[in-house]
Amino acid sequence: MSSLHLEANVGDIAETVLLPGDPLRAKYIAENFLDDAVCYNNVRGMLGFTGYYKGNRVSIQGTGMGMGSTSIYVNELASTYHVKNMIRVGTCGTIQEHIQLGQVLLAMSASGDSDANRNLFGGMHYAATADFDLLLKAHQAAKKLNIKTYQGTVFSTNTFYDETPNRWDVWKKHGILGVEMETQILFTLAKKFGIKALSILTVSDNIVTGEATTALEREQSFTDMMKVALELA
Ligand code: HPA
């Protein structure tokens, strides 16, 4: 048996799955961090791999960008493949001055502008929250690896290009550390399916100043994020 957007057989996907947005990132992670990685999905080019990290079985599945695409993979991984832990590994833009590019964020919660979240709760506002065990483990792993992390709240948007003036002022005031496009629906669906979720993000740009990381900085912060995430396998 497989699902609509994944051609893996049940059993091909590990209980813990890391979720990069970019399917080619999934391939890069599988090739550079895992042992004995096998590709289990190529439907729509949304690559997925299962392999081993320090002897622990783990999968890496691309989600595509945005909450619409992400929700499809989270749904199918949970309902057909019985995945128990989903950890997004991605990038975000920051809106805070005190957060430098290249930092690693552990998302405790996610606000957002997704109609999926609004409709699901009849117009009310669900507090999408990370799993505490995964959050604690990630924090402990980062400390052990001497990787500095920020813990806090993020914002998931469905509009990457938005020209509303001062759009981020109120969110900045309310402590949003990073803006990205997937975490809110991941946390919401994880709770619905009774599974654990976390989102680990590296800061790739500052949305307010327009400053962005260099390729070298991106590679270093990506490696830091992956080392923390893979400790959760
Ligand atoms: N907006 C939305 N998502 C992002 C951004 C951004 O500026 N940077 C990285 N992911």
GROMACS .gro file of C-alpha atoms and ligand atoms in nm:
model
  243
    1MET     CA    1   0.000   0.000   0.000
    2SER     CA    2   0.113   0.355  -0.069
    3SER     CA    3  -0.050   0.699  -0.044
    4LEU     CA    4  -0.157   0.947  -0.310
    5HIS     CA    5   0.167   1.149  -0.316
    6LEU     CA    6   0.415   0.892  -0.179
    7GLU     CA    7   0.502   0.568  -0.357
    8ALA     CA    8   0.681   0.405  -0.061
    9ASN     CA    9   0.551   0.079   0.080
   10VAL     CA   10   0.434   0.085   0.440
   11GLY     CA   11   0.746   0.006   0.644
   12ASP     CA   12   0.983   0.188   0.406
   13ILE     CA   13   0.964   0.509   0.610
   14ALA     CA   14   1.120   0.539   0.957
   15GLU     CA   15   0.930   0.643   1.272
   16THR     CA   16   1.127   0.967   1.276
   17VAL     CA   17   1.125   1.185   0.964
   18LEU     CA   18   1.313   1.508   0.902
   19LEU     CA   19   1.128   1.746   0.672
   20PRO     CA   20   1.324   1.994   0.459
   21GLY     CA   21   1.116   2.206   0.220
   22ASP     CA   22   1.353   2.148  -0.069
   23PRO     CA   23   1.355   1.790  -0.205
   24LEU     CA   24   1.714   1.836  -0.323
   25ARG     CA   25   1.804   1.919   0.037
   26ALA     CA   26   1.657   1.580   0.130
   27LYS     CA   27   1.892   1.420  -0.123
   28TYR     CA   28   2.189   1.621   0.005
   29ILE     CA   29   2.117   1.520   0.365
   30ALA     CA   30   2.075   1.154   0.270
   31GLU     CA   31   2.402   1.153   0.074
   32ASN     CA   32   2.609   1.349   0.326
   33PHE     CA   33   2.476   1.254   0.669
   34LEU     CA   34   2.317   0.906   0.642
   35ASP     CA   35   2.451   0.554   0.598
   36ASP     CA   36   2.285   0.312   0.355
   37ALA     CA   37   2.026   0.568   0.238
   38VAL     CA   38   1.760   0.440  -0.002
   39CYS     CA   39   1.527   0.665  -0.202
   40TYR     CA   40   1.162   0.565  -0.149
   41ASN     CA   41   0.982   0.848  -0.328
   42ASN     CA   42   1.007   1.032  -0.655
   43VAL     CA   43   0.642   1.123  -0.711
   44ARG     CA   44   0.635   1.490  -0.826
   45GLY     CA   45   1.011   1.494  -0.763
   46MET     CA   46   0.941   1.522  -0.389
   47LEU     CA   47   1.233   1.303  -0.290
   48GLY     CA   48   1.227   1.091   0.025
   49PHE     CA   49   1.503   0.871   0.169
   50THR     CA   50   1.546   0.627   0.455
   51GLY     CA   51   1.886   0.549   0.605
   52TYR     CA   52   2.076   0.539   0.932
   53TYR     CA   53   2.240   0.804   1.149
   54LYS     CA   54   2.471   0.664   1.420
   55GLY     CA   55   2.285   0.335   1.374
   56ASN     CA   56   1.938   0.486   1.419
   57ARG     CA   57   1.687   0.454   1.136
   58VAL     CA   58   1.565   0.789   1.006
   59SER     CA   59   1.390   0.924   0.696
   60ILE     CA   60   1.425   1.256   0.517
   61GLN     CA   61   1.122   1.378   0.320
   62GLY     CA   62   1.091   1.695   0.113
   63THR     CA   63   0.766   1.885   0.172
   64GLY     CA   64   0.775   2.161  -0.088
   65MET     CA   65   0.715   2.521   0.013
   66GLY     CA   66   0.412   2.648   0.201
   67MET     CA   67   0.148   2.504   0.428
   68GLY     CA   68  -0.064   2.356   0.147
   69SER     CA   69   0.214   2.133   0.020
   70THR     CA   70   0.348   2.053   0.367
   71SER     CA   71   0.007   1.944   0.494
   72ILE     CA   72  -0.021   1.682   0.219
   73TYR     CA   73   0.302   1.510   0.322
   74VAL     CA   74   0.239   1.541   0.696
   75ASN     CA   75  -0.109   1.388   0.652
   76GLU     CA   76   0.014   1.097   0.443
   77LEU     CA   77   0.322   1.027   0.657
   78ALA     CA   78   0.105   1.014   0.969
   79SER     CA   79  -0.199   0.830   0.840
   80THR     CA   80  -0.052   0.581   0.593
   81TYR     CA   81   0.306   0.538   0.714
   82HIS     CA   82   0.250   0.573   1.092
   83VAL     CA   83   0.536   0.819   1.139
   84LYS     CA   84   0.571   0.918   1.506
   85ASN     CA   85   0.814   1.211   1.504
   86MET     CA   86   0.826   1.485   1.241
   87ILE     CA   87   1.099   1.745   1.254
   88ARG     CA   88   1.107   2.029   1.005
   89VAL     CA   89   1.457   2.140   0.908
   90GLY     CA   90   1.436   2.466   0.717
   91THR     CA   91   1.521   2.831   0.690
   92CYS     CA   92   1.348   3.144   0.808
   93GLY     CA   93   1.383   3.517   0.784
   94THR     CA   94   1.414   3.704   1.113
   95ILE     CA   95   1.242   4.028   1.209
   96GLN     CA   96   1.442   4.086   1.529
   97GLU     CA   97   1.759   4.292   1.545
   98HIS     CA   98   1.919   4.081   1.816
   99ILE     CA   99   1.911   3.765   1.606
  100GLN     CA  100   2.204   3.724   1.369
  101LEU     CA  101   2.201   3.549   1.034
  102GLY     CA  102   2.306   3.187   1.056
  103GLN     CA  103   2.159   3.133   1.403
  104VAL     CA  104   1.962   2.818   1.477
  105LEU     CA  105   1.608   2.860   1.612
  106LEU     CA  106   1.404   2.596   1.793
  107ALA     CA  107   1.038   2.683   1.733
  108MET     CA  108   0.826   2.645   2.045
  109SER     CA  109   0.510   2.767   1.875
  110ALA     CA  110   0.386   2.910   1.548
  111SER     CA  111   0.138   3.183   1.462
  112GLY     CA  112   0.039   3.234   1.100
  113ASP     CA  113  -0.194   3.350   0.826
  114SER     CA  114  -0.310   3.013   0.697
  115ASP     CA  115  -0.678   2.984   0.610
  116ALA     CA  116  -0.644   2.610   0.673
  117ASN     CA  117  -0.584   2.685   1.041
  118ARG     CA  118  -0.862   2.944   1.054
  119ASN     CA  119  -1.119   2.720   0.886
  120LEU     CA  120  -1.030   2.414   1.089
  121PHE     CA  121  -1.115   2.598   1.412
  122GLY     CA  122  -1.421   2.790   1.293
  123GLY     CA  123  -1.242   3.125   1.275
  124MET     CA  124  -1.083   3.093   1.617
  125HIS     CA  125  -0.712   3.084   1.685
  126TYR     CA  126  -0.544   2.756   1.774
  127ALA     CA  127  -0.206   2.780   1.950
  128ALA     CA  128   0.015   2.555   1.737
  129THR     CA  129   0.283   2.420   1.969
  130ALA     CA  130   0.592   2.201   1.940
  131ASP     CA  131   0.625   1.874   2.126
  132PHE     CA  132   0.802   1.939   2.454
  133ASP     CA  133   1.008   1.617   2.457
  134LEU     CA  134   1.153   1.688   2.111
  135LEU     CA  135   1.215   2.051   2.205
  136LEU     CA  136   1.397   1.953   2.523
  137LYS     CA  137   1.602   1.685   2.346
  138ALA     CA  138   1.700   1.927   2.069
  139HIS     CA  139   1.802   2.188   2.324
  140GLN     CA  140   2.010   1.938   2.516
  141ALA     CA  141   2.172   1.805   2.196
  142ALA     CA  142   2.262   2.157   2.084
  143LYS     CA  143   2.418   2.236   2.423
  144LYS     CA  144   2.625   1.918   2.409
  145LEU     CA  145   2.740   2.002   2.055
  146ASN     CA  146   2.818   2.360   2.160
  147ILE     CA  147   2.570   2.499   1.907
  148LYS     CA  148   2.393   2.816   2.019
  149THR     CA  149   2.016   2.813   1.970
  150TYR     CA  150   1.732   3.057   2.026
  151GLN     CA  151   1.406   2.915   2.158
  152GLY     CA  152   1.085   3.099   2.080
  153THR     CA  153   0.791   3.159   1.860
  154VAL     CA  154   0.776   3.185   1.479
  155PHE     CA  155   0.525   3.296   1.214
  156SER     CA  156   0.421   3.080   0.917
  157THR     CA  157   0.299   3.273   0.615
  158ASN     CA  158   0.143   3.166   0.289
  159THR     CA  159   0.257   3.484   0.113
  160PHE     CA  160   0.631   3.506   0.058
  161TYR     CA  161   0.587   3.818  -0.156
  162ASP     CA  162   0.377   4.073   0.030
  163GLU     CA  163   0.413   4.448   0.000
  164THR     CA  164   0.197   4.551   0.295
  165PRO     CA  165   0.383   4.841   0.464
  166ASN     CA  166   0.504   4.768   0.818
  167ARG     CA  167   0.359   4.418   0.794
  168TRP     CA  168   0.592   4.275   1.058
  169ASP     CA  169   0.580   4.555   1.319
  170VAL     CA  170   0.310   4.401   1.537
  171TRP     CA  171   0.467   4.054   1.516
  172LYS     CA  172   0.808   4.189   1.601
  173LYS     CA  173   0.656   4.359   1.906
  174HIS     CA  174   0.501   4.030   2.008
  175GLY     CA  175   0.827   3.841   2.001
  176ILE     CA  176   0.819   3.654   1.671
  177LEU     CA  177   1.177   3.542   1.606
  178GLY     CA  178   1.147   3.404   1.254
  179VAL     CA  179   0.913   3.398   0.955
  180GLU     CA  180   0.881   3.090   0.737
  181MET     CA  181   0.607   2.897   0.559
  182GLU     CA  182   0.545   2.552   0.709
  183THR     CA  183   0.567   2.517   1.087
  184GLN     CA  184   0.214   2.620   1.190
  185ILE     CA  185   0.039   2.347   0.992
  186LEU     CA  186   0.300   2.088   1.093
  187PHE     CA  187   0.237   2.155   1.464
  188THR     CA  188  -0.141   2.163   1.419
  189LEU     CA  189  -0.160   1.837   1.226
  190ALA     CA  190   0.087   1.661   1.456
  191LYS     CA  191  -0.146   1.726   1.751
  192LYS     CA  192  -0.443   1.603   1.547
  193PHE     CA  193  -0.263   1.277   1.467
  194GLY     CA  194  -0.122   1.238   1.820
  195ILE     CA  195   0.238   1.249   1.706
  196LYS     CA  196   0.539   1.462   1.800
  197ALA     CA  197   0.664   1.757   1.597
  198LEU     CA  198   0.939   2.015   1.615
  199SER     CA  199   1.074   2.276   1.380
  200ILE     CA  200   1.443   2.364   1.365
  201LEU     CA  201   1.527   2.666   1.151
  202THR     CA  202   1.836   2.850   1.044
  203VAL     CA  203   1.811   3.222   0.987
  204SER     CA  204   1.883   3.284   0.619
  205ASP     CA  205   1.786   3.651   0.600
  206ASN     CA  206   1.661   3.955   0.786
  207ILE     CA  207   1.323   4.051   0.640
  208VAL     CA  208   1.336   4.407   0.773
  209THR     CA  209   1.688   4.501   0.660
  210GLY     CA  210   1.707   4.271   0.355
  211GLU     CA  211   2.042   4.133   0.471
  212ALA     CA  212   2.102   3.771   0.362
  213THR     CA  213   2.356   3.499   0.442
  214THR     CA  214   2.644   3.411   0.213
  215ALA     CA  215   2.669   3.060   0.070
  216LEU     CA  216   2.942   2.974   0.321
  217GLU     CA  217   2.738   3.097   0.620
  218ARG     CA  218   2.437   2.903   0.493
  219GLU     CA  219   2.641   2.584   0.472
  220GLN     CA  220   2.778   2.620   0.828
  221SER     CA  221   2.441   2.698   0.983
  222PHE     CA  222   2.279   2.417   0.783
  223THR     CA  223   2.535   2.171   0.920
  224ASP     CA  224   2.470   2.294   1.277
  225MET     CA  225   2.096   2.251   1.232
  226MET     CA  226   2.136   1.902   1.085
  227LYS     CA  227   2.363   1.786   1.366
  228VAL     CA  228   2.098   1.887   1.621
  229ALA     CA  229   1.807   1.742   1.421
  230LEU     CA  230   1.976   1.408   1.355
  231GLU     CA  231   2.039   1.359   1.728
  232LEU     CA  232   1.659   1.322   1.756
  233ALA     CA  233   1.656   1.010   1.535
  234HPA     N1  234   0.967   3.476   0.421
  234HPA     C1  235   0.909   3.358   0.427
  234HPA     N2  236   0.976   3.245   0.440
  234HPA     C2  237   1.110   3.251   0.448
  234HPA     C3  238   1.176   3.371   0.442
  234HPA     C4  239   1.101   3.489   0.428
  234HPA     O1  240   1.156   3.600   0.422
  234HPA     N3  241   1.310   3.344   0.450
  234HPA     C5  242   1.321   3.210   0.461
  234HPA     N4  243   1.202   3.154   0.460
   0.00000   0.00000   0.00000
